[in-house]
Amino acid sequence: MKGRLEDKAAIVVGAGTRGEGIGNGKATAVQFAREGAKVLCVDLVEAEAERTAQMIRDEGGRAEVCPADIVKASDCRRVVETCLHHFHKIDILHNNVGVPSGTEIIDTAEETWDQVLKINLTGMFLMCKSSLPKMIEGGGGAIINVSTVASVRSFPDAVYSASKGAVNALTVYLAGRYARYNIRANALLLGFIDTPLARPVWENEKIKQINLRQVPMRRFASPWEAATAAAFLASDEASYITGVVLPVDGGLSIA
């Protein structure tokens, strides 16, 4: 254990991974634990959250599990209550939830627009709303919201881009309004990450090469590279950093 997050209590939303391998949320939960944090693994699918928690326990860390659908305010309140029950405080909230629609705007149904916004944006709003009072009571904390390069560049998914652009704006709002309570809020602007969710797309070699050519570093990121950036922002080493939308993208956002 490196100790950067020693004795901190962290909620990681989206801590499970669909399919084999490591996704961004799972990597972050494990990285937080390796840095010394006690981690509440939150996921819609309890079994996936449990797999992440067990990986942490196998390495000697402390992890608990809370299944939740974060578009429900009652579930978000239950996540906070569970964290307080196990760890007695909340120091870190890591919001790692996002779904694409896979559609251009003219092909996006209103129901799809509403659903993606609900998952990608409303879920973060509800988790922040539930966590902030307890962070204030505890003397401060760190919020990390996972965003994407698609929020600042034109990518072929209207509602995904719009929802993550709103996540950036929500993060800046939180940073400005809650700094007085020693609460920092930052966002990770992720590029192409080699996760089980993304990998099937790159089975098409043409798409893979097109994506690689867009990245100045000419490679995809590992989920661990996103996780270590999150751990830094969650730590006291970033104690004077708030309101930042930090690219972790190999230069994609400036290409």
PDB file of C-alpha atoms in Angstrom:
ATOM      1  CA  MET A   1       0.000   0.000   0.000  1.00  0.00           C
ATOM      2  CA  LYS A   2       1.420   3.392  -1.005  1.00  0.00           C
ATOM      3  CA  GLY A   3      -0.645   5.243   1.605  1.00  0.00           C
ATOM      4  CA  ARG A   4      -1.710   8.313  -0.431  1.00  0.00           C
ATOM      5  CA  LEU A   5      -5.329   7.537   0.466  1.00  0.00           C
ATOM      6  CA  GLU A   6      -4.620   5.983   3.852  1.00  0.00           C
ATOM      7  CA  ASP A   7      -7.687   5.936   6.138  1.00  0.00           C
ATOM      8  CA  LYS A   8      -9.918   7.591   3.527  1.00  0.00           C
ATOM      9  CA  ALA A   9     -13.370   6.196   2.760  1.00  0.00           C
ATOM     10  CA  ALA A  10     -14.274   6.057  -0.922  1.00  0.00           C
ATOM     11  CA  ILE A  11     -17.466   5.377  -2.833  1.00  0.00           C
ATOM     12  CA  VAL A  12     -16.787   4.111  -6.349  1.00  0.00           C
ATOM     13  CA  VAL A  13     -19.924   4.105  -8.493  1.00  0.00           C
ATOM     14  CA  GLY A  14     -19.676   1.785 -11.470  1.00  0.00           C
ATOM     15  CA  ALA A  15     -17.118  -0.438  -9.759  1.00  0.00           C
ATOM     16  CA  GLY A  16     -18.055  -3.552 -11.694  1.00  0.00           C
ATOM     17  CA  THR A  17     -16.849  -4.693 -15.095  1.00  0.00           C
ATOM     18  CA  ARG A  18     -19.073  -6.241 -17.725  1.00  0.00           C
ATOM     19  CA  GLY A  19     -17.193  -9.149 -19.271  1.00  0.00           C
ATOM     20  CA  GLU A  20     -13.736 -10.439 -18.532  1.00  0.00           C
ATOM     21  CA  GLY A  21     -10.922  -8.072 -17.684  1.00  0.00           C
ATOM     22  CA  ILE A  22     -10.662  -4.694 -16.013  1.00  0.00           C
ATOM     23  CA  GLY A  23     -12.836  -1.670 -16.698  1.00  0.00           C
ATOM     24  CA  ASN A  24     -12.250   1.900 -15.541  1.00  0.00           C
ATOM     25  CA  GLY A  25     -14.415   1.654 -12.436  1.00  0.00           C
ATOM     26  CA  LYS A  26     -12.951  -1.639 -11.285  1.00  0.00           C
ATOM     27  CA  ALA A  27      -9.396  -0.422 -11.832  1.00  0.00           C
ATOM     28  CA  THR A  28     -10.135   2.750  -9.859  1.00  0.00           C
ATOM     29  CA  ALA A  29     -11.691   0.878  -6.939  1.00  0.00           C
ATOM     30  CA  VAL A  30      -8.673  -1.433  -6.760  1.00  0.00           C
ATOM     31  CA  GLN A  31      -6.211   1.453  -7.140  1.00  0.00           C
ATOM     32  CA  PHE A  32      -7.898   3.399  -4.344  1.00  0.00           C
ATOM     33  CA  ALA A  33      -7.568   0.353  -2.087  1.00  0.00           C
ATOM     34  CA  ARG A  34      -3.915  -0.107  -3.048  1.00  0.00           C
ATOM     35  CA  GLU A  35      -3.374   3.503  -2.000  1.00  0.00           C
ATOM     36  CA  GLY A  36      -4.875   2.740   1.416  1.00  0.00           C
ATOM     37  CA  ALA A  37      -8.559   3.655   1.055  1.00  0.00           C
ATOM     38  CA  LYS A  38     -11.520   1.689   2.320  1.00  0.00           C
ATOM     39  CA  VAL A  39     -13.761   1.249  -0.708  1.00  0.00           C
ATOM     40  CA  LEU A  40     -17.502   0.840  -1.145  1.00  0.00           C
ATOM     41  CA  CYS A  41     -17.990  -0.848  -4.515  1.00  0.00           C
ATOM     42  CA  VAL A  42     -21.283   0.285  -6.059  1.00  0.00           C
ATOM     43  CA  ASP A  43     -22.772  -1.226  -9.184  1.00  0.00           C
ATOM     44  CA  LEU A  44     -26.149  -2.006 -10.699  1.00  0.00           C
ATOM     45  CA  VAL A  45     -25.091  -5.662 -10.803  1.00  0.00           C
ATOM     46  CA  GLU A  46     -24.219  -6.845  -7.303  1.00  0.00           C
ATOM     47  CA  ALA A  47     -22.173  -9.819  -8.520  1.00  0.00           C
ATOM     48  CA  GLU A  48     -19.859  -7.533 -10.511  1.00  0.00           C
ATOM     49  CA  ALA A  49     -19.356  -5.227  -7.540  1.00  0.00           C
ATOM     50  CA  GLU A  50     -18.600  -8.270  -5.401  1.00  0.00           C
ATOM     51  CA  ARG A  51     -15.949  -9.475  -7.860  1.00  0.00           C
ATOM     52  CA  THR A  52     -14.192  -6.123  -7.561  1.00  0.00           C
ATOM     53  CA  ALA A  53     -14.481  -6.138  -3.779  1.00  0.00           C
ATOM     54  CA  GLN A  54     -13.071  -9.657  -3.614  1.00  0.00           C
ATOM     55  CA  MET A  55     -10.083  -8.624  -5.729  1.00  0.00           C
ATOM     56  CA  ILE A  56      -9.417  -5.861  -3.201  1.00  0.00           C
ATOM     57  CA  ARG A  57      -9.770  -8.249  -0.268  1.00  0.00           C
ATOM     58  CA  ASP A  58      -7.466 -10.771  -1.920  1.00  0.00           C
ATOM     59  CA  GLU A  59      -4.792  -8.051  -1.988  1.00  0.00           C
ATOM     60  CA  GLY A  60      -5.314  -7.307   1.703  1.00  0.00           C
ATOM     61  CA  GLY A  61      -7.520  -4.239   1.296  1.00  0.00           C
ATOM     62  CA  ARG A  62     -10.888  -3.327   2.790  1.00  0.00           C
ATOM     63  CA  ALA A  63     -13.958  -3.333   0.549  1.00  0.00           C
ATOM     64  CA  GLU A  64     -17.720  -3.541   0.948  1.00  0.00           C
ATOM     65  CA  VAL A  65     -20.473  -3.834  -1.657  1.00  0.00           C
ATOM     66  CA  CYS A  66     -23.692  -1.928  -2.320  1.00  0.00           C
ATOM     67  CA  PRO A  67     -25.861  -2.743  -5.339  1.00  0.00           C
ATOM     68  CA  ALA A  68     -27.698   0.348  -6.558  1.00  0.00           C
ATOM     69  CA  ASP A  69     -29.489   1.939  -9.484  1.00  0.00           C
ATOM     70  CA  ILE A  70     -28.214   5.500  -9.238  1.00  0.00           C
ATOM     71  CA  VAL A  71     -31.066   6.997 -11.253  1.00  0.00           C
ATOM     72  CA  LYS A  72     -33.179   6.336  -8.145  1.00  0.00           C
ATOM     73  CA  ALA A  73     -32.741   8.899  -5.360  1.00  0.00           C
ATOM     74  CA  SER A  74     -33.596   6.288  -2.729  1.00  0.00           C
ATOM     75  CA  ASP A  75     -30.769   4.042  -3.946  1.00  0.00           C
ATOM     76  CA  CYS A  76     -28.289   6.932  -3.840  1.00  0.00           C
ATOM     77  CA  ARG A  77     -29.280   7.717  -0.268  1.00  0.00           C
ATOM     78  CA  ARG A  78     -28.844   4.027   0.584  1.00  0.00           C
ATOM     79  CA  VAL A  79     -25.326   4.063  -0.904  1.00  0.00           C
ATOM     80  CA  VAL A  80     -24.383   6.956   1.369  1.00  0.00           C
ATOM     81  CA  GLU A  81     -25.944   5.270   4.392  1.00  0.00           C
ATOM     82  CA  THR A  82     -24.069   2.043   3.614  1.00  0.00           C
ATOM     83  CA  CYS A  83     -20.754   3.889   3.383  1.00  0.00           C
ATOM     84  CA  LEU A  84     -21.396   5.603   6.706  1.00  0.00           C
ATOM     85  CA  HIS A  85     -22.433   2.311   8.294  1.00  0.00           C
ATOM     86  CA  HIS A  86     -19.220   0.546   7.268  1.00  0.00           C
ATOM     87  CA  PHE A  87     -16.673   3.373   7.275  1.00  0.00           C
ATOM     88  CA  HIS A  88     -18.356   6.165   9.334  1.00  0.00           C
ATOM     89  CA  LYS A  89     -17.497   8.878   6.798  1.00  0.00           C
ATOM     90  CA  ILE A  90     -17.220   9.763   3.098  1.00  0.00           C
ATOM     91  CA  ASP A  91     -13.963  11.262   1.866  1.00  0.00           C
ATOM     92  CA  ILE A  92     -14.138  10.394  -1.846  1.00  0.00           C
ATOM     93  CA  LEU A  93     -16.971  10.057  -4.353  1.00  0.00           C
ATOM     94  CA  HIS A  94     -15.947   8.647  -7.718  1.00  0.00           C
ATOM     95  CA  ASN A  95     -18.737   8.733 -10.309  1.00  0.00           C
ATOM     96  CA  ASN A  96     -17.857   6.322 -13.108  1.00  0.00           C
ATOM     97  CA  VAL A  97     -21.104   5.746 -14.981  1.00  0.00           C
ATOM     98  CA  GLY A  98     -21.821   6.359 -18.642  1.00  0.00           C
ATOM     99  CA  VAL A  99     -23.679   4.732 -21.497  1.00  0.00           C
ATOM    100  CA  PRO A 100     -23.665   5.654 -25.199  1.00  0.00           C
ATOM    101  CA  SER A 101     -26.644   5.697 -27.503  1.00  0.00           C
ATOM    102  CA  GLY A 102     -24.669   4.856 -30.638  1.00  0.00           C
ATOM    103  CA  THR A 103     -26.858   7.179 -32.706  1.00  0.00           C
ATOM    104  CA  GLU A 104     -26.584  10.430 -34.614  1.00  0.00           C
ATOM    105  CA  ILE A 105     -29.013  13.140 -33.516  1.00  0.00           C
ATOM    106  CA  ILE A 106     -31.472  12.587 -36.387  1.00  0.00           C
ATOM    107  CA  ASP A 107     -31.707   8.904 -35.456  1.00  0.00           C
ATOM    108  CA  THR A 108     -31.984   9.394 -31.683  1.00  0.00           C
ATOM    109  CA  ALA A 109     -35.400   8.620 -30.246  1.00  0.00           C
ATOM    110  CA  GLU A 110     -36.663  10.940 -27.521  1.00  0.00           C
ATOM    111  CA  GLU A 111     -36.864   7.989 -25.150  1.00  0.00           C
ATOM    112  CA  THR A 112     -33.193   7.192 -25.808  1.00  0.00           C
ATOM    113  CA  TRP A 113     -32.213  10.832 -25.240  1.00  0.00           C
ATOM    114  CA  ASP A 114     -34.053  10.879 -21.919  1.00  0.00           C
ATOM    115  CA  GLN A 115     -32.631   7.550 -20.754  1.00  0.00           C
ATOM    116  CA  VAL A 116     -28.990   8.364 -21.552  1.00  0.00           C
ATOM    117  CA  LEU A 117     -29.262  11.763 -19.852  1.00  0.00           C
ATOM    118  CA  LYS A 118     -30.834  10.089 -16.840  1.00  0.00           C
ATOM    119  CA  ILE A 119     -28.016   7.567 -16.471  1.00  0.00           C
ATOM    120  CA  ASN A 120     -25.056   9.767 -17.400  1.00  0.00           C
ATOM    121  CA  LEU A 121     -26.075  13.035 -15.757  1.00  0.00           C
ATOM    122  CA  THR A 122     -28.970  12.611 -13.340  1.00  0.00           C
ATOM    123  CA  GLY A 123     -27.238   9.687 -11.646  1.00  0.00           C
ATOM    124  CA  MET A 124     -24.186  11.858 -10.888  1.00  0.00           C
ATOM    125  CA  PHE A 125     -26.445  14.679  -9.677  1.00  0.00           C
ATOM    126  CA  LEU A 126     -28.253  12.340  -7.289  1.00  0.00           C
ATOM    127  CA  MET A 127     -25.040  10.806  -5.937  1.00  0.00           C
ATOM    128  CA  CYS A 128     -23.530  14.249  -5.361  1.00  0.00           C
ATOM    129  CA  LYS A 129     -26.728  15.531  -3.763  1.00  0.00           C
ATOM    130  CA  SER A 130     -26.774  12.582  -1.345  1.00  0.00           C
ATOM    131  CA  SER A 131     -23.056  12.687  -0.511  1.00  0.00           C
ATOM    132  CA  LEU A 132     -22.387  16.421  -0.124  1.00  0.00           C
ATOM    133  CA  PRO A 133     -24.094  16.946   3.259  1.00  0.00           C
ATOM    134  CA  LYS A 134     -22.047  14.127   4.815  1.00  0.00           C
ATOM    135  CA  MET A 135     -18.834  15.422   3.242  1.00  0.00           C
ATOM    136  CA  ILE A 136     -19.578  18.863   4.702  1.00  0.00           C
ATOM    137  CA  GLU A 137     -20.200  17.325   8.127  1.00  0.00           C
ATOM    138  CA  GLY A 138     -16.911  15.453   7.830  1.00  0.00           C
ATOM    139  CA  GLY A 139     -14.890  18.549   7.000  1.00  0.00           C
ATOM    140  CA  GLY A 140     -14.408  18.063   3.262  1.00  0.00           C
ATOM    141  CA  GLY A 141     -13.846  15.569   0.503  1.00  0.00           C
ATOM    142  CA  ALA A 142     -13.071  14.948  -3.146  1.00  0.00           C
ATOM    143  CA  ILE A 143     -15.479  14.278  -6.007  1.00  0.00           C
ATOM    144  CA  ILE A 144     -14.219  12.841  -9.284  1.00  0.00           C
ATOM    145  CA  ASN A 145     -16.645  12.658 -12.206  1.00  0.00           C
ATOM    146  CA  VAL A 146     -15.737  10.596 -15.248  1.00  0.00           C
ATOM    147  CA  SER A 147     -16.258  12.443 -18.519  1.00  0.00           C
ATOM    148  CA  THR A 148     -15.002  11.925 -22.055  1.00  0.00           C
ATOM    149  CA  VAL A 149     -13.249  13.633 -24.938  1.00  0.00           C
ATOM    150  CA  ALA A 150     -16.602  13.334 -26.735  1.00  0.00           C
ATOM    151  CA  SER A 151     -17.778  16.203 -24.514  1.00  0.00           C
ATOM    152  CA  VAL A 152     -15.350  18.650 -26.131  1.00  0.00           C
ATOM    153  CA  ARG A 153     -14.973  17.241 -29.643  1.00  0.00           C
ATOM    154  CA  SER A 154     -17.511  16.207 -32.238  1.00  0.00           C
ATOM    155  CA  PHE A 155     -18.110  12.467 -31.947  1.00  0.00           C
ATOM    156  CA  PRO A 156     -20.975  10.547 -33.593  1.00  0.00           C
ATOM    157  CA  ASP A 157     -23.258  10.258 -30.553  1.00  0.00           C
ATOM    158  CA  ALA A 158     -25.309  13.360 -29.819  1.00  0.00           C
ATOM    159  CA  VAL A 159     -26.787  12.489 -26.444  1.00  0.00           C
ATOM    160  CA  TYR A 160     -23.616  10.899 -25.064  1.00  0.00           C
ATOM    161  CA  SER A 161     -21.618  14.009 -25.979  1.00  0.00           C
ATOM    162  CA  ALA A 162     -24.285  16.348 -24.581  1.00  0.00           C
ATOM    163  CA  SER A 163     -24.648  14.426 -21.330  1.00  0.00           C
ATOM    164  CA  LYS A 164     -20.915  14.367 -20.675  1.00  0.00           C
ATOM    165  CA  GLY A 165     -20.620  18.053 -21.556  1.00  0.00           C
ATOM    166  CA  ALA A 166     -23.175  18.634 -18.821  1.00  0.00           C
ATOM    167  CA  VAL A 167     -21.053  16.513 -16.467  1.00  0.00           C
ATOM    168  CA  ASN A 168     -18.153  18.912 -17.095  1.00  0.00           C
ATOM    169  CA  ALA A 169     -20.398  21.868 -16.262  1.00  0.00           C
ATOM    170  CA  LEU A 170     -21.745  20.144 -13.141  1.00  0.00           C
ATOM    171  CA  THR A 171     -18.178  19.522 -11.986  1.00  0.00           C
ATOM    172  CA  VAL A 172     -17.232  23.182 -12.378  1.00  0.00           C
ATOM    173  CA  TYR A 173     -20.392  24.189 -10.492  1.00  0.00           C
ATOM    174  CA  LEU A 174     -19.551  21.830  -7.615  1.00  0.00           C
ATOM    175  CA  ALA A 175     -15.976  23.102  -7.459  1.00  0.00           C
ATOM    176  CA  GLY A 176     -17.042  26.730  -7.268  1.00  0.00           C
ATOM    177  CA  ARG A 177     -19.902  26.337  -4.800  1.00  0.00           C
ATOM    178  CA  TYR A 178     -18.403  23.822  -2.371  1.00  0.00           C
ATOM    179  CA  ALA A 179     -14.748  24.846  -2.146  1.00  0.00           C
ATOM    180  CA  ARG A 180     -15.692  26.845   0.959  1.00  0.00           C
ATOM    181  CA  TYR A 181     -16.445  23.490   2.634  1.00  0.00           C
ATOM    182  CA  ASN A 182     -13.085  22.011   1.638  1.00  0.00           C
ATOM    183  CA  ILE A 183     -14.735  19.897  -1.039  1.00  0.00           C
ATOM    184  CA  ARG A 184     -12.896  19.596  -4.332  1.00  0.00           C
ATOM    185  CA  ALA A 185     -14.539  18.489  -7.584  1.00  0.00           C
ATOM    186  CA  ASN A 186     -12.690  17.485 -10.727  1.00  0.00           C
ATOM    187  CA  ALA A 187     -13.470  15.510 -13.862  1.00  0.00           C
ATOM    188  CA  LEU A 188     -11.469  13.026 -15.900  1.00  0.00           C
ATOM    189  CA  LEU A 189     -11.714  13.595 -19.642  1.00  0.00           C
ATOM    190  CA  LEU A 190     -11.065  10.081 -20.901  1.00  0.00           C
ATOM    191  CA  GLY A 191     -10.062   9.151 -24.413  1.00  0.00           C
ATOM    192  CA  PHE A 192      -9.859   5.672 -25.898  1.00  0.00           C
ATOM    193  CA  ILE A 193      -9.401   3.175 -23.040  1.00  0.00           C
ATOM    194  CA  ASP A 194      -8.758  -0.523 -23.625  1.00  0.00           C
ATOM    195  CA  THR A 195     -11.632  -1.987 -21.603  1.00  0.00           C
ATOM    196  CA  PRO A 196     -13.891  -5.033 -22.084  1.00  0.00           C
ATOM    197  CA  LEU A 197     -16.658  -2.630 -23.155  1.00  0.00           C
ATOM    198  CA  ALA A 198     -14.567  -0.992 -25.892  1.00  0.00           C
ATOM    199  CA  ARG A 199     -12.616  -4.007 -27.101  1.00  0.00           C
ATOM    200  CA  PRO A 200     -15.347  -5.561 -29.324  1.00  0.00           C
ATOM    201  CA  VAL A 201     -15.425  -2.353 -31.414  1.00  0.00           C
ATOM    202  CA  TRP A 202     -11.729  -2.748 -32.160  1.00  0.00           C
ATOM    203  CA  GLU A 203     -12.188  -6.264 -33.474  1.00  0.00           C
ATOM    204  CA  ASN A 204     -12.914  -4.355 -36.667  1.00  0.00           C
ATOM    205  CA  GLU A 205      -9.334  -3.576 -37.705  1.00  0.00           C
ATOM    206  CA  LYS A 206     -10.360  -0.623 -39.845  1.00  0.00           C
ATOM    207  CA  ILE A 207     -12.090   1.098 -36.914  1.00  0.00           C
ATOM    208  CA  LYS A 208      -9.167   0.263 -34.634  1.00  0.00           C
ATOM    209  CA  GLN A 209      -6.650   1.875 -36.963  1.00  0.00           C
ATOM    210  CA  ILE A 210      -8.830   4.952 -37.493  1.00  0.00           C
ATOM    211  CA  ASN A 211      -9.072   5.417 -33.723  1.00  0.00           C
ATOM    212  CA  LEU A 212      -5.346   4.863 -33.206  1.00  0.00           C
ATOM    213  CA  ARG A 213      -4.470   7.454 -35.832  1.00  0.00           C
ATOM    214  CA  GLN A 214      -6.589  10.013 -33.951  1.00  0.00           C
ATOM    215  CA  VAL A 215      -4.405   9.644 -30.842  1.00  0.00           C
ATOM    216  CA  PRO A 216      -1.039  11.478 -30.999  1.00  0.00           C
ATOM    217  CA  MET A 217       0.529   8.852 -28.716  1.00  0.00           C
ATOM    218  CA  ARG A 218      -0.665   6.148 -31.157  1.00  0.00           C
ATOM    219  CA  ARG A 219      -1.931   3.774 -28.497  1.00  0.00           C
ATOM    220  CA  PHE A 220      -4.990   3.199 -26.343  1.00  0.00           C
ATOM    221  CA  ALA A 221      -4.821   3.769 -22.591  1.00  0.00           C
ATOM    222  CA  SER A 222      -4.923   1.097 -19.947  1.00  0.00           C
ATOM    223  CA  PRO A 223      -7.718   1.437 -17.353  1.00  0.00           C
ATOM    224  CA  TRP A 224      -4.932   1.685 -14.769  1.00  0.00           C
ATOM    225  CA  GLU A 225      -3.783   4.959 -16.328  1.00  0.00           C
ATOM    226  CA  ALA A 226      -7.238   6.407 -15.705  1.00  0.00           C
ATOM    227  CA  ALA A 227      -7.254   4.910 -12.205  1.00  0.00           C
ATOM    228  CA  THR A 228      -3.928   6.443 -11.164  1.00  0.00           C
ATOM    229  CA  ALA A 229      -5.113   9.861 -12.355  1.00  0.00           C
ATOM    230  CA  ALA A 230      -8.264   9.434 -10.259  1.00  0.00           C
ATOM    231  CA  ALA A 231      -6.210   8.418  -7.219  1.00  0.00           C
ATOM    232  CA  PHE A 232      -4.095  11.551  -7.573  1.00  0.00           C
ATOM    233  CA  LEU A 233      -7.152  13.805  -7.749  1.00  0.00           C
ATOM    234  CA  ALA A 234      -8.634  12.032  -4.722  1.00  0.00           C
ATOM    235  CA  SER A 235      -5.470  12.450  -2.673  1.00  0.00           C
ATOM    236  CA  ASP A 236      -4.154  15.302  -0.549  1.00  0.00           C
ATOM    237  CA  GLU A 237      -1.428  15.755  -3.167  1.00  0.00           C
ATOM    238  CA  ALA A 238      -4.156  17.467  -5.213  1.00  0.00           C
ATOM    239  CA  SER A 239      -5.325  19.556  -2.252  1.00  0.00           C
ATOM    240  CA  TYR A 240      -5.268  22.832  -4.238  1.00  0.00           C
ATOM    241  CA  ILE A 241      -6.747  21.420  -7.448  1.00  0.00           C
ATOM    242  CA  THR A 242     -10.453  21.867  -8.089  1.00  0.00           C
ATOM    243  CA  GLY A 243     -12.670  22.627 -11.073  1.00  0.00           C
ATOM    244  CA  VAL A 244     -10.284  20.872 -13.462  1.00  0.00           C
ATOM    245  CA  VAL A 245     -11.409  18.787 -16.432  1.00  0.00           C
ATOM    246  CA  LEU A 246      -8.266  16.695 -16.808  1.00  0.00           C
ATOM    247  CA  PRO A 247      -7.586  14.953 -20.130  1.00  0.00           C
ATOM    248  CA  VAL A 248      -6.333  11.384 -19.829  1.00  0.00           C
ATOM    249  CA  ASP A 249      -6.346  10.774 -23.539  1.00  0.00           C
ATOM    250  CA  GLY A 250      -2.885  10.532 -25.076  1.00  0.00           C
ATOM    251  CA  GLY A 251      -3.429  13.948 -26.691  1.00  0.00           C
ATOM    252  CA  LEU A 252      -6.724  13.057 -28.398  1.00  0.00           C
ATOM    253  CA  SER A 253      -8.490  16.218 -27.223  1.00  0.00           C
ATOM    254  CA  ILE A 254      -5.852  18.457 -28.854  1.00  0.00           C
ATOM    255  CA  ALA A 255      -5.329  16.440 -32.017  1.00  0.00           C
TER     256      ALA A 255
END
